[in-house]
Short mmCIF file of C-alpha atoms in Angstrom, two decimals:
data_model
loop_
_atom_site.label_atom_id
_atom_site.label_comp_id
_atom_site.label_asym_id
_atom_site.label_seq_id
_atom_site.Cartn_x
_atom_site.Cartn_y
_atom_site.Cartn_z
CA MET R 1 153.65 112.23 133.08
CA SER R 2 150.01 111.78 134.13
CA LYS R 3 147.46 110.79 131.54
CA LYS R 4 144.73 113.11 130.26
CA LYS R 5 141.19 112.48 131.47
CA VAL R 6 138.36 111.52 129.10
CA LEU R 7 134.60 111.71 129.75
CA TYR R 8 132.33 109.79 127.37
CA TYR R 9 128.66 110.60 126.58
CA LEU R 10 126.21 107.93 125.37
CA ASN R 11 122.45 107.59 125.01
CA GLN R 12 120.45 104.74 126.53
CA PHE R 13 120.93 102.44 123.53
CA PHE R 14 124.70 102.72 123.15
CA GLY R 15 124.95 102.89 126.93
CA GLN R 16 123.56 99.32 126.86
CA ILE R 17 120.56 100.09 129.04
CA GLY R 18 117.77 99.61 126.52
CA GLY R 19 116.08 100.86 123.39
CA GLU R 20 113.18 103.25 122.87
CA ASP R 21 111.50 101.94 126.02
CA GLN R 22 114.39 103.43 128.04
CA ALA R 23 114.61 106.79 126.25
CA HIS R 24 113.10 108.42 129.34
CA ILE R 25 115.92 107.52 131.75
CA PRO R 26 117.64 110.40 133.59
CA PRO R 27 121.43 110.80 133.59
CA GLN R 28 123.58 108.17 135.24
CA ILE R 29 127.33 107.79 135.60
CA LYS R 30 129.39 104.64 135.12
CA GLU R 31 133.08 104.85 135.90
CA GLU R 32 133.96 102.37 133.17
CA ALA R 33 134.01 102.14 129.39
CA VAL R 34 130.68 101.18 127.80
CA GLY R 35 129.75 100.32 124.22
CA PRO R 36 131.78 102.22 121.62
CA GLY R 37 133.78 103.78 124.44
CA THR R 38 135.54 100.47 124.90
CA ALA R 39 136.97 100.59 121.37
CA ILE R 40 137.76 104.30 121.16
CA VAL R 41 139.24 104.82 124.61
CA GLY R 42 141.18 101.59 124.28
CA GLN R 43 143.04 103.03 121.29
CA ILE R 44 144.08 106.21 123.10
CA ALA R 45 144.99 104.47 126.38
CA ASP R 46 148.65 105.45 126.06
CA ALA R 47 147.76 109.13 126.38
CA ALA R 48 144.46 109.18 128.25
CA GLU R 49 142.24 107.31 130.68
CA LEU R 50 138.47 107.14 130.84
CA VAL R 51 137.21 108.70 134.06
CA ALA R 52 133.46 108.24 133.49
CA THR R 53 130.71 107.40 131.01
CA PHE R 54 127.73 109.76 131.20
CA ILE R 55 124.54 108.04 129.98
CA CYS R 56 121.17 109.70 129.41
CA GLY R 57 117.97 108.77 127.60
CA ASP R 58 117.36 110.68 124.38
CA ASN R 59 113.88 111.82 125.35
CA TYR R 60 114.94 112.81 128.84
CA PHE R 61 117.84 114.90 127.54
CA ASN R 62 115.74 116.80 125.01
CA GLU R 63 112.76 117.29 127.31
CA ASN R 64 114.72 118.19 130.47
CA ARG R 65 117.68 120.17 129.15
CA ASP R 66 118.11 122.32 132.28
CA ALA R 67 118.17 119.28 134.56
CA VAL R 68 120.72 117.54 132.34
CA VAL R 69 122.95 120.62 132.27
CA LYS R 70 123.05 120.53 136.07
CA GLU R 71 124.19 116.91 135.94
CA LEU R 72 126.81 117.78 133.31
CA GLU R 73 128.02 120.58 135.56
CA ALA R 74 128.38 118.13 138.44
CA ALA R 75 130.28 115.69 136.23
CA TYR R 76 132.56 118.46 135.02
CA GLU R 77 133.34 119.60 138.55
CA LYS R 78 133.99 116.05 139.75
CA TYR R 79 136.06 114.67 136.87
CA GLN R 80 137.62 117.78 135.27
CA PRO R 81 137.95 116.08 131.85
CA ASP R 82 140.56 117.15 129.32
CA LEU R 83 138.55 115.67 126.45
CA VAL R 84 134.91 114.68 125.94
CA ILE R 85 133.69 112.13 123.40
CA ALA R 86 129.99 112.02 122.43
CA GLY R 87 128.52 109.39 120.16
CA PRO R 88 128.86 108.65 117.32
CA ALA R 89 125.16 109.42 116.74
CA PHE R 90 125.02 108.49 113.02
CA ASN R 91 121.58 109.66 111.77
CA ALA R 92 119.74 109.28 115.09
CA GLY R 93 118.14 112.71 115.41
CA ARG R 94 117.41 112.95 119.13
CA TYR R 95 120.79 111.41 119.96
CA GLY R 96 122.48 113.90 117.64
CA VAL R 97 120.70 116.82 119.27
CA ALA R 98 121.72 115.50 122.70
CA CYS R 99 125.36 115.16 121.59
CA ALA R 100 125.16 118.75 120.34
CA GLY R 101 123.94 119.84 123.77
CA VAL R 102 126.85 118.06 125.43
CA ALA R 103 129.28 119.64 122.96
CA LYS R 104 127.89 123.11 123.60
CA PHE R 105 128.19 122.70 127.37
CA PHE R 106 131.79 121.50 127.37
CA ASN R 107 132.89 123.87 124.62
CA GLU R 108 131.85 126.73 126.87
CA LYS R 109 134.05 125.16 129.57
CA GLY R 110 137.00 125.13 127.18
CA VAL R 111 137.04 121.33 126.90
CA PRO R 112 137.40 119.93 123.35
CA VAL R 113 134.68 117.53 122.19
CA VAL R 114 134.84 114.80 119.55
CA SER R 115 131.70 113.31 118.02
CA GLY R 116 130.48 111.62 114.85
CA MET R 117 127.32 112.12 112.80
CA TYR R 118 125.76 111.48 109.44
CA GLU R 119 125.59 114.61 107.28
CA GLU R 120 121.80 114.88 107.62
CA ASN R 121 121.60 114.42 111.38
CA PRO R 122 119.43 117.25 112.81
CA GLY R 123 121.98 117.84 115.57
CA LEU R 124 124.90 118.40 113.21
CA GLU R 125 124.61 122.16 112.68
CA GLU R 126 124.64 122.89 116.41
CA ALA R 127 127.26 120.25 117.16
CA ARG R 128 129.78 121.20 114.47
CA ALA R 129 130.10 124.70 115.90
CA ALA R 130 131.13 123.33 119.29
CA ALA R 131 132.81 119.99 118.52
CA TYR R 132 134.97 118.11 116.05
CA VAL R 133 132.30 116.01 114.35
CA VAL R 134 133.56 113.31 111.99
CA SER R 135 131.46 112.26 109.03
CA THR R 136 129.84 108.85 109.54
CA GLY R 137 127.40 106.58 107.77
CA ASP R 138 123.68 106.80 108.54
CA SER R 139 123.48 103.81 110.88
CA ALA R 140 125.34 101.98 113.61
CA GLY R 141 126.23 99.40 110.99
CA THR R 142 129.04 101.76 109.97
CA MET R 143 130.52 101.89 113.48
CA ARG R 144 133.80 100.28 112.41
CA LYS R 145 134.37 103.03 109.84
CA ALA R 146 133.41 105.78 112.28
CA ILE R 147 135.85 104.81 115.04
CA PRO R 148 139.24 105.36 113.27
CA PRO R 149 138.71 109.06 112.40
CA MET R 150 137.34 109.73 115.89
CA VAL R 151 140.41 108.06 117.40
CA LYS R 152 142.69 110.11 115.13
CA LEU R 153 141.04 113.34 116.25
CA CYS R 154 141.28 112.35 119.91
CA GLN R 155 144.97 111.59 119.53
CA LYS R 156 145.67 114.97 117.93
CA LEU R 157 143.75 116.88 120.57
CA LEU R 158 145.43 114.99 123.41
CA LYS R 159 148.80 115.97 121.93
CA GLY R 160 147.76 119.60 121.74
CA GLU R 161 147.73 119.61 117.94
CA THR R 162 145.21 121.56 115.84
CA PRO R 163 143.05 119.35 113.59
CA LYS R 164 142.16 120.36 110.02
CA PRO R 165 138.79 119.48 108.42
CA LEU R 166 140.06 118.09 105.12
CA GLU R 167 142.97 116.29 106.71
CA ASP R 168 141.07 114.80 109.62
CA ASP R 169 137.68 114.17 107.99
CA TYR R 170 135.44 116.24 110.22
CA PHE R 171 132.80 118.80 109.33
CA ALA R 172 134.16 122.34 109.04
CA GLN R 173 133.17 124.41 112.06
CA GLY R 174 132.67 127.69 110.24
CA LYS R 175 135.44 129.37 112.22
CA ARG R 176 137.89 131.83 110.70
CA LEU R 177 141.38 131.38 112.03
CA THR R 178 144.38 133.63 111.50
CA ILE R 179 147.30 131.66 110.08
CA LEU R 180 150.59 132.51 108.38
CA VAL R 181 151.15 131.29 104.80
CA GLU R 182 153.90 131.75 102.26
CA LYS R 183 151.77 133.43 99.56
CA ASP R 184 149.33 136.28 99.97
CA GLY R 185 145.71 136.18 98.81
CA SER R 186 146.29 137.73 95.40
CA GLU R 187 148.94 135.17 94.49
CA ARG R 188 146.78 132.25 95.62
CA ALA R 189 143.75 133.62 93.78
CA MET R 190 145.74 134.04 90.56
CA GLU R 191 147.09 130.50 90.82
CA MET R 192 143.55 129.13 91.21
CA LEU R 193 142.31 131.23 88.29
CA LEU R 194 145.08 129.98 85.99
CA LYS R 195 144.40 126.37 87.01
CA ARG R 196 140.71 126.83 86.25
CA LEU R 197 141.45 128.37 82.85
CA LYS R 198 143.71 125.44 82.04
CA GLY R 199 141.15 122.89 83.23
CA GLU R 200 143.41 121.75 86.05
CA GLU R 201 142.22 120.66 89.48
CA PHE R 202 142.29 123.15 92.34
CA THR R 203 140.74 123.52 95.78
CA THR R 204 138.87 126.69 96.61
CA GLU R 205 139.51 128.35 99.96
CA LEU R 206 135.86 129.35 100.23
CA PRO R 207 133.52 126.45 99.35
CA MET R 208 130.04 127.64 98.43
CA PRO R 209 126.89 125.86 99.63
CA VAL R 210 124.87 123.90 97.11
CA PHE R 211 121.09 124.23 97.31
CA ASP R 212 118.36 122.21 95.65
CA VAL R 213 116.32 124.14 93.12
CA VAL R 214 112.63 123.24 92.82
CA GLU R 215 110.83 124.70 89.85
CA PRO R 216 107.37 126.02 90.85
CA ALA R 217 104.37 124.37 89.24
CA ALA R 218 102.18 126.32 86.85
CA ALA R 219 99.50 128.51 88.41
CA ILE R 220 96.01 127.04 88.88
CA ALA R 221 93.88 128.35 86.03
CA ASP R 222 90.53 128.37 87.86
CA LEU R 223 90.52 128.18 91.66
CA SER R 224 86.73 127.96 91.74
CA LYS R 225 87.01 124.46 90.31
CA ALA R 226 90.18 123.38 92.12
CA THR R 227 90.55 120.82 94.90
CA ILE R 228 92.90 122.15 97.57
CA ALA R 229 94.60 120.00 100.20
CA LEU R 230 95.93 121.11 103.57
CA VAL R 231 99.38 119.91 104.70
CA THR R 232 101.45 121.10 107.66
CA SER R 233 104.79 120.48 109.36
CA GLY R 234 103.41 122.22 112.46
CA GLY R 235 102.62 119.03 114.35
CA ILE R 236 98.83 119.46 114.33
CA VAL R 237 97.24 116.10 115.21
CA PRO R 238 93.96 114.79 116.62
CA GLN R 239 93.72 115.06 120.40
CA GLY R 240 95.75 112.28 121.98
CA ASN R 241 98.08 111.95 118.98
CA PRO R 242 96.66 108.52 118.00
CA ASP R 243 99.52 107.68 115.60
CA HIS R 244 102.23 108.75 118.06
CA ILE R 245 103.95 111.16 115.67
CA GLN R 246 107.22 112.36 117.22
CA SER R 247 107.39 115.91 118.61
CA ALA R 248 110.84 116.33 117.02
CA SER R 249 112.97 114.44 114.50
CA ALA R 250 109.81 112.95 112.99
CA GLN R 251 109.96 109.45 111.57
CA MET R 252 106.44 109.48 110.10
CA TRP R 253 103.51 111.59 108.94
CA GLY R 254 99.80 111.37 109.65
CA LYS R 255 96.69 111.46 107.45
CA TYR R 256 93.26 112.33 108.84
CA ASP R 257 89.76 112.64 107.39
CA VAL R 258 88.47 116.20 107.88
CA SER R 259 85.62 116.04 105.37
CA GLU R 260 82.97 116.45 108.10
CA LEU R 261 84.80 119.23 109.97
CA LYS R 262 84.46 122.98 109.55
CA GLU R 263 87.51 123.67 111.69
CA LEU R 264 90.24 121.85 113.64
CA LYS R 265 89.61 123.83 116.81
CA GLY R 266 88.52 121.64 119.70
CA THR R 267 89.44 118.28 118.23
CA TYR R 268 93.06 118.87 117.17
CA CYS R 269 96.15 120.06 119.04
CA THR R 270 99.90 120.38 118.45
CA ILE R 271 102.63 117.98 119.50
CA HIS R 272 105.39 120.08 117.90
CA GLY R 273 108.43 120.44 120.15
CA GLY R 274 109.77 123.62 118.59
CA TYR R 275 107.33 126.35 119.60
CA ASP R 276 105.01 127.39 122.44
CA PRO R 277 101.92 125.17 122.03
CA VAL R 278 99.45 127.35 123.95
CA TYR R 279 97.92 129.25 121.05
CA ALA R 280 97.91 126.29 118.69
CA ASN R 281 96.19 124.14 121.30
CA GLU R 282 93.57 126.83 121.82
CA TRP R 283 92.88 126.99 118.09
CA ALA R 284 94.69 124.49 115.88
CA ASP R 285 93.56 126.34 112.76
CA ARG R 286 96.11 129.04 113.63
CA VAL R 287 98.72 126.62 112.32
CA ALA R 288 96.64 124.62 109.82
CA PRO R 289 93.81 126.91 108.64
CA LEU R 290 91.09 124.40 107.78
CA ASP R 291 88.48 126.90 108.98
CA GLU R 292 89.47 129.49 106.37
CA LEU R 293 89.65 126.92 103.60
CA LYS R 294 86.14 125.74 104.43
CA LYS R 295 84.90 129.35 104.26
CA LEU R 296 86.51 129.75 100.83
CA GLU R 297 84.86 126.53 99.74
CA ALA R 298 81.45 127.71 100.97
CA ALA R 299 81.90 131.03 99.17
CA GLY R 300 82.80 129.30 95.91
CA LYS R 301 86.31 130.76 95.88
CA ILE R 302 87.76 127.26 95.63
CA GLY R 303 86.13 124.14 94.30
CA SER R 304 86.58 121.93 97.33
CA VAL R 305 88.81 121.11 100.28
CA TYR R 306 90.41 117.68 99.91
CA LYS R 307 88.95 115.31 102.48
CA TYR R 308 92.27 114.27 103.99
CA PHE R 309 94.59 116.46 106.04
CA TYR R 310 98.32 115.59 106.19
CA THR R 311 100.64 116.45 109.07
CA THR R 312 104.07 115.86 110.54
CA THR R 313 106.61 117.66 112.73
CA GLY R 314 109.32 119.74 111.11
CA THR R 315 111.61 120.51 114.01
CA GLY R 316 114.81 118.48 113.90
CA THR R 317 113.49 116.26 111.12
CA SER R 318 116.27 115.18 108.78
CA VAL R 319 116.39 116.38 105.19
CA ALA R 320 116.20 112.76 104.05
CA ASN R 321 112.98 112.13 105.98
CA SER R 322 111.52 115.46 104.88
CA GLU R 323 112.11 114.59 101.24
CA LYS R 324 110.69 111.12 101.80
CA PHE R 325 107.53 112.50 103.43
CA GLY R 326 107.12 115.03 100.61
CA ARG R 327 107.39 112.37 97.93
CA GLU R 328 104.95 110.06 99.69
CA ILE R 329 102.34 112.71 100.42
CA GLY R 330 102.78 114.29 97.00
CA ALA R 331 102.24 110.96 95.26
CA GLU R 332 98.96 110.43 97.13
CA LEU R 333 97.71 113.93 96.34
CA LYS R 334 98.63 113.63 92.69
CA GLU R 335 96.89 110.27 92.37
CA ALA R 336 93.79 111.75 94.03
CA GLY R 337 93.68 114.56 91.47
CA VAL R 338 94.33 117.37 93.96
CA ASP R 339 95.04 120.65 92.15
CA GLY R 340 96.87 122.61 94.84
CA VAL R 341 98.22 122.42 98.38
CA ILE R 342 98.32 124.86 101.26
CA LEU R 343 101.52 123.91 103.10
CA THR R 344 101.96 125.60 106.47
CA SER R 345 104.91 125.63 108.82
CA THR R 346 105.63 127.44 112.10
#
C-alpha cells in the first residue's frame, strides 16, 4: 500500500534560512525535511512520506497573502498532499497568523492540517477553526514537548481516525458533530447535577468561557482640574515610525512628547496593519483625537493634556503583551499623577 503524502509549512526561522532579517523572503519549496519536520515526519514514516517543505517569510506571508495563496495553490496541485503540518508556531504572532492562513487554504481543499500554538498566539482563533492545533509552550524551548502530541494527531489522521480535543490535547474547534451515545441528554444532565450536589467531579459538555473582570475606577470629581492622557492601540506614530513599532502583533509601545502640538495632523501617521490607513494618514487625530483634547484644555473643560502620548498596535497583539503594555503605561501615568485617560482603538 502506498504511503500518504505530507506537506510541511515553516517560516524563515524554522526553515533555517534566517531570522528577522529574512522575514521578507517569498515562498520557496524544498523537497526534503527541514527543522522540526525532520523529527515529526520521521516518526510517521511508516505511514507517510514528506513530499515538500513550503517555506515563507513571516512578513512576506502577511503582507502578500494573495501571492502566497497562488504559491500554495501551485504546491497543492503539484504534490496533492493527504496531510499538511504547519509549525509549531508557539507564541510567535506573525508565524501563527501565517500558519492559520495555510490551515484555512488547505482546509478548504479538504486536506487535514496539524499545527501547534501557545494559547495566546494571535493566530490561534483563526487556525483552530481550520486545523488541529495542539497546545504548546510559549517558546521554541518547549519544542520537545510540542512534537509528541503533533505526531499523535498526525498518526490518527493518517489512519482515518477522528481525533478528540480532550483525548488528543488540541484546542477545540468549535464544531458541533452528531454522534450516537448510550444515554440521552436528560439522563446525562441529571447525572452531572447529582454529582455536583454531592461535590463529586464531573465534566461539563458545554464549557463556558472565562473572562477577566476589571472594576471601573471612580469618576473624576472635577474635570476642569484633571490631567488627561491620550493612549491608543490604533498605531498612530510620528512620520517615519522612528521606534519601528510593528504593524501587527506588536512587541512594544511608543511614547512621544506632544506638549507643543495642537494636533497630530501632518506630523503623525498610522502603521496599523488592520484597517485602511488613508483617512488616518490624512488626519491622525481621527484615531487619536489630540486636537479635540487641546480644544477642551483651551476652553477650561479639562485641566490639562498630559505632555506624553502613548501608542501601540492592537491587531494580532497577544493578550499577554497587551496586559504587559497596559501595566507599563498605567504605572507611568499613575506615577505622573494623571487623573484620566482617553484610550482609543479602531
